[in-house]
Amino acid sequence: MSNYTKSTDFASKDSLASGNAAKIVKGTEIDTEFNNIATAIATKADLASPGFSGTPTAPTASSGDSTTKLATTAFVAAAITTGIAAAYPVGSIYINASVATNPGTLLGFGTWTAFGAGRVMVGLNAGDASFDTAEETGGSKDSIVVSHTHTATSSVTDPGHLHSLGRSRESGNDGGWGAGSTSVSGNTGSASTGISVSTSISSTGSSGTNANLQPYIVVYMWKRTA
């Protein structure tokens, strides 16, 4: 884009003496000026729907300006950074599932430190001592069986018992029994079975390393500290 530069000093001709050939305005001089003007105009952008080429520049509006001024790349970049910074105040957590780069580099602002390694986040609960303070930690991924006892009672009912016994006398032979007796009955001695009973309690469930882990997914987490 070129600017118009006058080639002939027409005003200087007025001070020349009459009869001086240089005092005369020549057609070639006028033609040269019109050509220079036409060239300059042809390289200027129109006011309505201009089309720019090359690397045009413009003044950068101040931050927060919401007028119809031209927004330069510098203004847009600053506005984006300011907007994102407002969305991530100090204390915010940034999460990314694939990029491990520090957010200070990715977003272009703030001081960030890695956060929550090997832990999941849980909402604050003022009514629970385990969750009533921000950044309070607790829990373990390894299952530990708490010491405890079980009580079992077994009983066997066998008070002892008797077996009946009967015997008849043979004819003509009292077999040592009393005269006139024909039969006798009685019981054997009392005895118990001698049965013993043992009781065992089987454990159920499983215990061991990582048995307490909830379903999880690993991501990169950063906390803005400044």
PDB file of N, CA and C in Angstrom, residues 89-149:
ATOM      1  N   PRO A  89      -9.459 -19.596  39.582  1.00  0.00           N
ATOM      2  CA  PRO A  89      -8.815 -18.789  40.614  1.00  0.00           C
ATOM      3  C   PRO A  89      -7.852 -19.645  41.441  1.00  0.00           C
ATOM      4  N   VAL A  90      -7.038 -18.983  42.267  1.00  0.00           N
ATOM      5  CA  VAL A  90      -6.108 -19.704  43.135  1.00  0.00           C
ATOM      6  C   VAL A  90      -6.881 -20.711  43.986  1.00  0.00           C
ATOM      7  N   GLY A  91      -6.385 -21.934  44.043  1.00  0.00           N
ATOM      8  CA  GLY A  91      -7.061 -23.002  44.769  1.00  0.00           C
ATOM      9  C   GLY A  91      -7.845 -23.932  43.870  1.00  0.00           C
ATOM     10  N   SER A  92      -8.000 -23.575  42.590  1.00  0.00           N
ATOM     11  CA  SER A  92      -8.751 -24.413  41.648  1.00  0.00           C
ATOM     12  C   SER A  92      -7.950 -25.655  41.272  1.00  0.00           C
ATOM     13  N   ILE A  93      -8.676 -26.699  40.857  1.00  0.00           N
ATOM     14  CA  ILE A  93      -8.061 -27.938  40.409  1.00  0.00           C
ATOM     15  C   ILE A  93      -8.252 -28.068  38.903  1.00  0.00           C
ATOM     16  N   TYR A  94      -7.156 -28.324  38.204  1.00  0.00           N
ATOM     17  CA  TYR A  94      -7.191 -28.551  36.755  1.00  0.00           C
ATOM     18  C   TYR A  94      -6.962 -30.044  36.509  1.00  0.00           C
ATOM     19  N   ILE A  95      -7.781 -30.644  35.657  1.00  0.00           N
ATOM     20  CA  ILE A  95      -7.702 -32.082  35.374  1.00  0.00           C
ATOM     21  C   ILE A  95      -7.543 -32.300  33.881  1.00  0.00           C
ATOM     22  N   ASN A  96      -6.638 -33.199  33.512  1.00  0.00           N
ATOM     23  CA  ASN A  96      -6.436 -33.549  32.109  1.00  0.00           C
ATOM     24  C   ASN A  96      -6.217 -35.057  32.016  1.00  0.00           C
ATOM     25  N   ALA A  97      -6.905 -35.706  31.081  1.00  0.00           N
ATOM     26  CA  ALA A  97      -6.845 -37.164  30.979  1.00  0.00           C
ATOM     27  C   ALA A  97      -5.716 -37.671  30.089  1.00  0.00           C
ATOM     28  N   SER A  98      -5.004 -36.778  29.385  1.00  0.00           N
ATOM     29  CA  SER A  98      -3.969 -37.273  28.474  1.00  0.00           C
ATOM     30  C   SER A  98      -2.696 -36.438  28.438  1.00  0.00           C
ATOM     31  N   VAL A  99      -2.757 -35.159  28.835  1.00  0.00           N
ATOM     32  CA  VAL A  99      -1.592 -34.279  28.741  1.00  0.00           C
ATOM     33  C   VAL A  99      -1.035 -34.007  30.129  1.00  0.00           C
ATOM     34  N   ALA A 100       0.258 -34.299  30.309  1.00  0.00           N
ATOM     35  CA  ALA A 100       0.888 -34.143  31.618  1.00  0.00           C
ATOM     36  C   ALA A 100       1.567 -32.796  31.788  1.00  0.00           C
ATOM     37  N   THR A 101       1.483 -31.906  30.796  1.00  0.00           N
ATOM     38  CA  THR A 101       2.155 -30.605  30.856  1.00  0.00           C
ATOM     39  C   THR A 101       1.549 -29.724  31.943  1.00  0.00           C
ATOM     40  N   ASN A 102       2.410 -29.004  32.671  1.00  0.00           N
ATOM     41  CA  ASN A 102       1.963 -28.096  33.715  1.00  0.00           C
ATOM     42  C   ASN A 102       0.985 -27.072  33.128  1.00  0.00           C
ATOM     43  N   PRO A 103      -0.177 -26.837  33.767  1.00  0.00           N
ATOM     44  CA  PRO A 103      -1.157 -25.879  33.246  1.00  0.00           C
ATOM     45  C   PRO A 103      -0.600 -24.474  33.094  1.00  0.00           C
ATOM     46  N   GLY A 104       0.429 -24.121  33.864  1.00  0.00           N
ATOM     47  CA  GLY A 104       1.029 -22.811  33.700  1.00  0.00           C
ATOM     48  C   GLY A 104       1.567 -22.614  32.295  1.00  0.00           C
ATOM     49  N   THR A 105       2.029 -23.717  31.689  1.00  0.00           N
ATOM     50  CA  THR A 105       2.508 -23.685  30.308  1.00  0.00           C
ATOM     51  C   THR A 105       1.351 -23.806  29.331  1.00  0.00           C
ATOM     52  N   LEU A 106       0.418 -24.694  29.632  1.00  0.00           N
ATOM     53  CA  LEU A 106      -0.710 -24.914  28.725  1.00  0.00           C
ATOM     54  C   LEU A 106      -1.627 -23.694  28.643  1.00  0.00           C
ATOM     55  N   LEU A 107      -1.960 -23.102  29.792  1.00  0.00           N
ATOM     56  CA  LEU A 107      -2.938 -22.022  29.845  1.00  0.00           C
ATOM     57  C   LEU A 107      -2.292 -20.640  29.796  1.00  0.00           C
ATOM     58  N   GLY A 108      -1.012 -20.588  30.121  1.00  0.00           N
ATOM     59  CA  GLY A 108      -0.305 -19.312  30.040  1.00  0.00           C
ATOM     60  C   GLY A 108      -0.471 -18.405  31.242  1.00  0.00           C
ATOM     61  N   PHE A 109      -0.856 -18.934  32.394  1.00  0.00           N
ATOM     62  CA  PHE A 109      -0.971 -18.102  33.590  1.00  0.00           C
ATOM     63  C   PHE A 109      -0.880 -18.981  34.828  1.00  0.00           C
ATOM     64  N   GLY A 110      -0.570 -18.355  35.957  1.00  0.00           N
ATOM     65  CA  GLY A 110      -0.636 -19.019  37.251  1.00  0.00           C
ATOM     66  C   GLY A 110       0.536 -19.921  37.573  1.00  0.00           C
ATOM     67  N   THR A 111       0.605 -20.275  38.851  1.00  0.00           N
ATOM     68  CA  THR A 111       1.570 -21.250  39.354  1.00  0.00           C
ATOM     69  C   THR A 111       0.791 -22.485  39.780  1.00  0.00           C
ATOM     70  N   TRP A 112       1.208 -23.632  39.276  1.00  0.00           N
ATOM     71  CA  TRP A 112       0.457 -24.873  39.513  1.00  0.00           C
ATOM     72  C   TRP A 112       1.377 -25.957  40.071  1.00  0.00           C
ATOM     73  N   THR A 113       0.846 -26.779  40.974  1.00  0.00           N
ATOM     74  CA  THR A 113       1.590 -27.912  41.515  1.00  0.00           C
ATOM     75  C   THR A 113       0.752 -29.178  41.358  1.00  0.00           C
ATOM     76  N   ALA A 114       1.440 -30.301  41.151  1.00  0.00           N
ATOM     77  CA  ALA A 114       0.734 -31.583  41.039  1.00  0.00           C
ATOM     78  C   ALA A 114      -0.064 -31.826  42.315  1.00  0.00           C
ATOM     79  N   PHE A 115      -1.211 -32.462  42.176  1.00  0.00           N
ATOM     80  CA  PHE A 115      -2.146 -32.562  43.309  1.00  0.00           C
ATOM     81  C   PHE A 115      -2.771 -33.942  43.396  1.00  0.00           C
ATOM     82  N   GLY A 116      -2.979 -34.422  44.628  1.00  0.00           N
ATOM     83  CA  GLY A 116      -3.783 -35.615  44.898  1.00  0.00           C
ATOM     84  C   GLY A 116      -3.236 -36.911  44.343  1.00  0.00           C
ATOM     85  N   ALA A 117      -1.918 -37.099  44.320  1.00  0.00           N
ATOM     86  CA  ALA A 117      -1.345 -38.324  43.751  1.00  0.00           C
ATOM     87  C   ALA A 117      -1.901 -39.569  44.447  1.00  0.00           C
ATOM     88  N   GLY A 118      -2.480 -40.474  43.668  1.00  0.00           N
ATOM     89  CA  GLY A 118      -2.984 -41.736  44.205  1.00  0.00           C
ATOM     90  C   GLY A 118      -4.246 -41.615  45.045  1.00  0.00           C
ATOM     91  N   ARG A 119      -4.935 -40.473  44.953  1.00  0.00           N
ATOM     92  CA  ARG A 119      -6.143 -40.292  45.751  1.00  0.00           C
ATOM     93  C   ARG A 119      -7.304 -39.815  44.881  1.00  0.00           C
ATOM     94  N   VAL A 120      -8.527 -40.112  45.320  1.00  0.00           N
ATOM     95  CA  VAL A 120      -9.717 -39.570  44.677  1.00  0.00           C
ATOM     96  C   VAL A 120     -10.243 -38.425  45.532  1.00  0.00           C
ATOM     97  N   MET A 121     -11.062 -37.567  44.947  1.00  0.00           N
ATOM     98  CA  MET A 121     -11.606 -36.422  45.678  1.00  0.00           C
ATOM     99  C   MET A 121     -12.993 -36.748  46.233  1.00  0.00           C
ATOM    100  N   VAL A 122     -13.323 -36.140  47.359  1.00  0.00           N
ATOM    101  CA  VAL A 122     -14.632 -36.329  47.978  1.00  0.00           C
ATOM    102  C   VAL A 122     -15.110 -34.969  48.486  1.00  0.00           C
ATOM    103  N   GLY A 123     -16.415 -34.727  48.423  1.00  0.00           N
ATOM    104  CA  GLY A 123     -16.961 -33.448  48.846  1.00  0.00           C
ATOM    105  C   GLY A 123     -16.866 -33.232  50.351  1.00  0.00           C
ATOM    106  N   LEU A 124     -16.657 -31.966  50.735  1.00  0.00           N
ATOM    107  CA  LEU A 124     -16.561 -31.626  52.153  1.00  0.00           C
ATOM    108  C   LEU A 124     -17.895 -31.871  52.847  1.00  0.00           C
ATOM    109  N   ASN A 125     -17.836 -32.475  54.049  1.00  0.00           N
ATOM    110  CA  ASN A 125     -19.018 -32.744  54.860  1.00  0.00           C
ATOM    111  C   ASN A 125     -18.725 -32.246  56.270  1.00  0.00           C
ATOM    112  N   ALA A 126     -19.265 -31.081  56.610  1.00  0.00           N
ATOM    113  CA  ALA A 126     -18.973 -30.476  57.904  1.00  0.00           C
ATOM    114  C   ALA A 126     -19.464 -31.327  59.067  1.00  0.00           C
ATOM    115  N   GLY A 127     -20.389 -32.244  58.799  1.00  0.00           N
ATOM    116  CA  GLY A 127     -20.928 -33.072  59.868  1.00  0.00           C
ATOM    117  C   GLY A 127     -20.196 -34.381  60.067  1.00  0.00           C
ATOM    118  N   ASP A 128     -19.132 -34.618  59.336  1.00  0.00           N
ATOM    119  CA  ASP A 128     -18.370 -35.865  59.449  1.00  0.00           C
ATOM    120  C   ASP A 128     -16.909 -35.510  59.685  1.00  0.00           C
ATOM    121  N   ALA A 129     -16.357 -35.935  60.807  1.00  0.00           N
ATOM    122  CA  ALA A 129     -14.979 -35.580  61.169  1.00  0.00           C
ATOM    123  C   ALA A 129     -13.962 -36.070  60.153  1.00  0.00           C
ATOM    124  N   SER A 130     -14.329 -37.062  59.363  1.00  0.00           N
ATOM    125  CA  SER A 130     -13.388 -37.579  58.366  1.00  0.00           C
ATOM    126  C   SER A 130     -13.329 -36.701  57.121  1.00  0.00           C
ATOM    127  N   PHE A 131     -14.350 -35.841  56.926  1.00  0.00           N
ATOM    128  CA  PHE A 131     -14.438 -35.057  55.691  1.00  0.00           C
ATOM    129  C   PHE A 131     -14.772 -33.579  55.953  1.00  0.00           C
ATOM    130  N   ASP A 132     -14.436 -33.052  57.130  1.00  0.00           N
ATOM    131  CA  ASP A 132     -14.876 -31.701  57.485  1.00  0.00           C
ATOM    132  C   ASP A 132     -13.832 -30.621  57.252  1.00  0.00           C
ATOM    133  N   THR A 133     -12.674 -30.959  56.650  1.00  0.00           N
ATOM    134  CA  THR A 133     -11.618 -29.979  56.408  1.00  0.00           C
ATOM    135  C   THR A 133     -11.087 -30.147  54.991  1.00  0.00           C
ATOM    136  N   ALA A 134     -10.959 -29.030  54.248  1.00  0.00           N
ATOM    137  CA  ALA A 134     -10.431 -29.099  52.885  1.00  0.00           C
ATOM    138  C   ALA A 134      -9.024 -29.672  52.878  1.00  0.00           C
ATOM    139  N   GLU A 135      -8.762 -30.564  51.942  1.00  0.00           N
ATOM    140  CA  GLU A 135      -7.481 -31.247  51.749  1.00  0.00           C
ATOM    141  C   GLU A 135      -7.135 -32.219  52.875  1.00  0.00           C
ATOM    142  N   GLU A 136      -8.109 -32.544  53.718  1.00  0.00           N
ATOM    143  CA  GLU A 136      -7.920 -33.592  54.718  1.00  0.00           C
ATOM    144  C   GLU A 136      -7.773 -34.927  54.000  1.00  0.00           C
ATOM    145  N   THR A 137      -6.896 -35.781  54.477  1.00  0.00           N
ATOM    146  CA  THR A 137      -6.671 -37.072  53.825  1.00  0.00           C
ATOM    147  C   THR A 137      -7.021 -38.209  54.774  1.00  0.00           C
ATOM    148  N   GLY A 138      -7.237 -39.372  54.201  1.00  0.00           N
ATOM    149  CA  GLY A 138      -7.542 -40.556  54.996  1.00  0.00           C
ATOM    150  C   GLY A 138      -7.777 -41.743  54.102  1.00  0.00           C
ATOM    151  N   GLY A 139      -8.081 -42.877  54.708  1.00  0.00           N
ATOM    152  CA  GLY A 139      -8.362 -44.083  53.944  1.00  0.00           C
ATOM    153  C   GLY A 139      -7.118 -44.839  53.555  1.00  0.00           C
ATOM    154  N   SER A 140      -7.303 -46.083  53.138  1.00  0.00           N
ATOM    155  CA  SER A 140      -6.197 -46.939  52.714  1.00  0.00           C
ATOM    156  C   SER A 140      -6.695 -47.896  51.646  1.00  0.00           C
ATOM    157  N   LYS A 141      -5.841 -48.164  50.672  1.00  0.00           N
ATOM    158  CA  LYS A 141      -6.237 -49.098  49.623  1.00  0.00           C
ATOM    159  C   LYS A 141      -6.063 -50.549  50.061  1.00  0.00           C
ATOM    160  N   ASP A 142      -5.327 -50.792  51.165  1.00  0.00           N
ATOM    161  CA  ASP A 142      -5.072 -52.162  51.624  1.00  0.00           C
ATOM    162  C   ASP A 142      -6.083 -52.560  52.687  1.00  0.00           C
ATOM    163  N   SER A 143      -6.751 -53.690  52.461  1.00  0.00           N
ATOM    164  CA  SER A 143      -7.759 -54.179  53.392  1.00  0.00           C
ATOM    165  C   SER A 143      -7.103 -54.801  54.615  1.00  0.00           C
ATOM    166  N   ILE A 144      -7.599 -54.463  55.814  1.00  0.00           N
ATOM    167  CA  ILE A 144      -7.090 -55.038  57.056  1.00  0.00           C
ATOM    168  C   ILE A 144      -8.261 -55.658  57.801  1.00  0.00           C
ATOM    169  N   VAL A 145      -8.130 -56.930  58.180  1.00  0.00           N
ATOM    170  CA  VAL A 145      -9.183 -57.610  58.922  1.00  0.00           C
ATOM    171  C   VAL A 145      -9.121 -57.158  60.375  1.00  0.00           C
ATOM    172  N   VAL A 146     -10.205 -56.604  60.879  1.00  0.00           N
ATOM    173  CA  VAL A 146     -10.256 -56.136  62.261  1.00  0.00           C
ATOM    174  C   VAL A 146     -10.324 -57.339  63.195  1.00  0.00           C
ATOM    175  N   SER A 147      -9.540 -57.304  64.289  1.00  0.00           N
ATOM    176  CA  SER A 147      -9.537 -58.412  65.241  1.00  0.00           C
ATOM    177  C   SER A 147     -10.908 -58.575  65.868  1.00  0.00           C
ATOM    178  N   HIS A 148     -11.426 -59.807  65.878  1.00  0.00           N
ATOM    179  CA  HIS A 148     -12.744 -60.049  66.437  1.00  0.00           C
ATOM    180  C   HIS A 148     -12.882 -61.531  66.795  1.00  0.00           C
ATOM    181  N   THR A 149     -13.918 -61.870  67.558  1.00  0.00           N
ATOM    182  CA  THR A 149     -14.164 -63.255  67.964  1.00  0.00           C
ATOM    183  C   THR A 149     -15.593 -63.638  67.633  1.00  0.00           C
TER     184      THR A 149
END
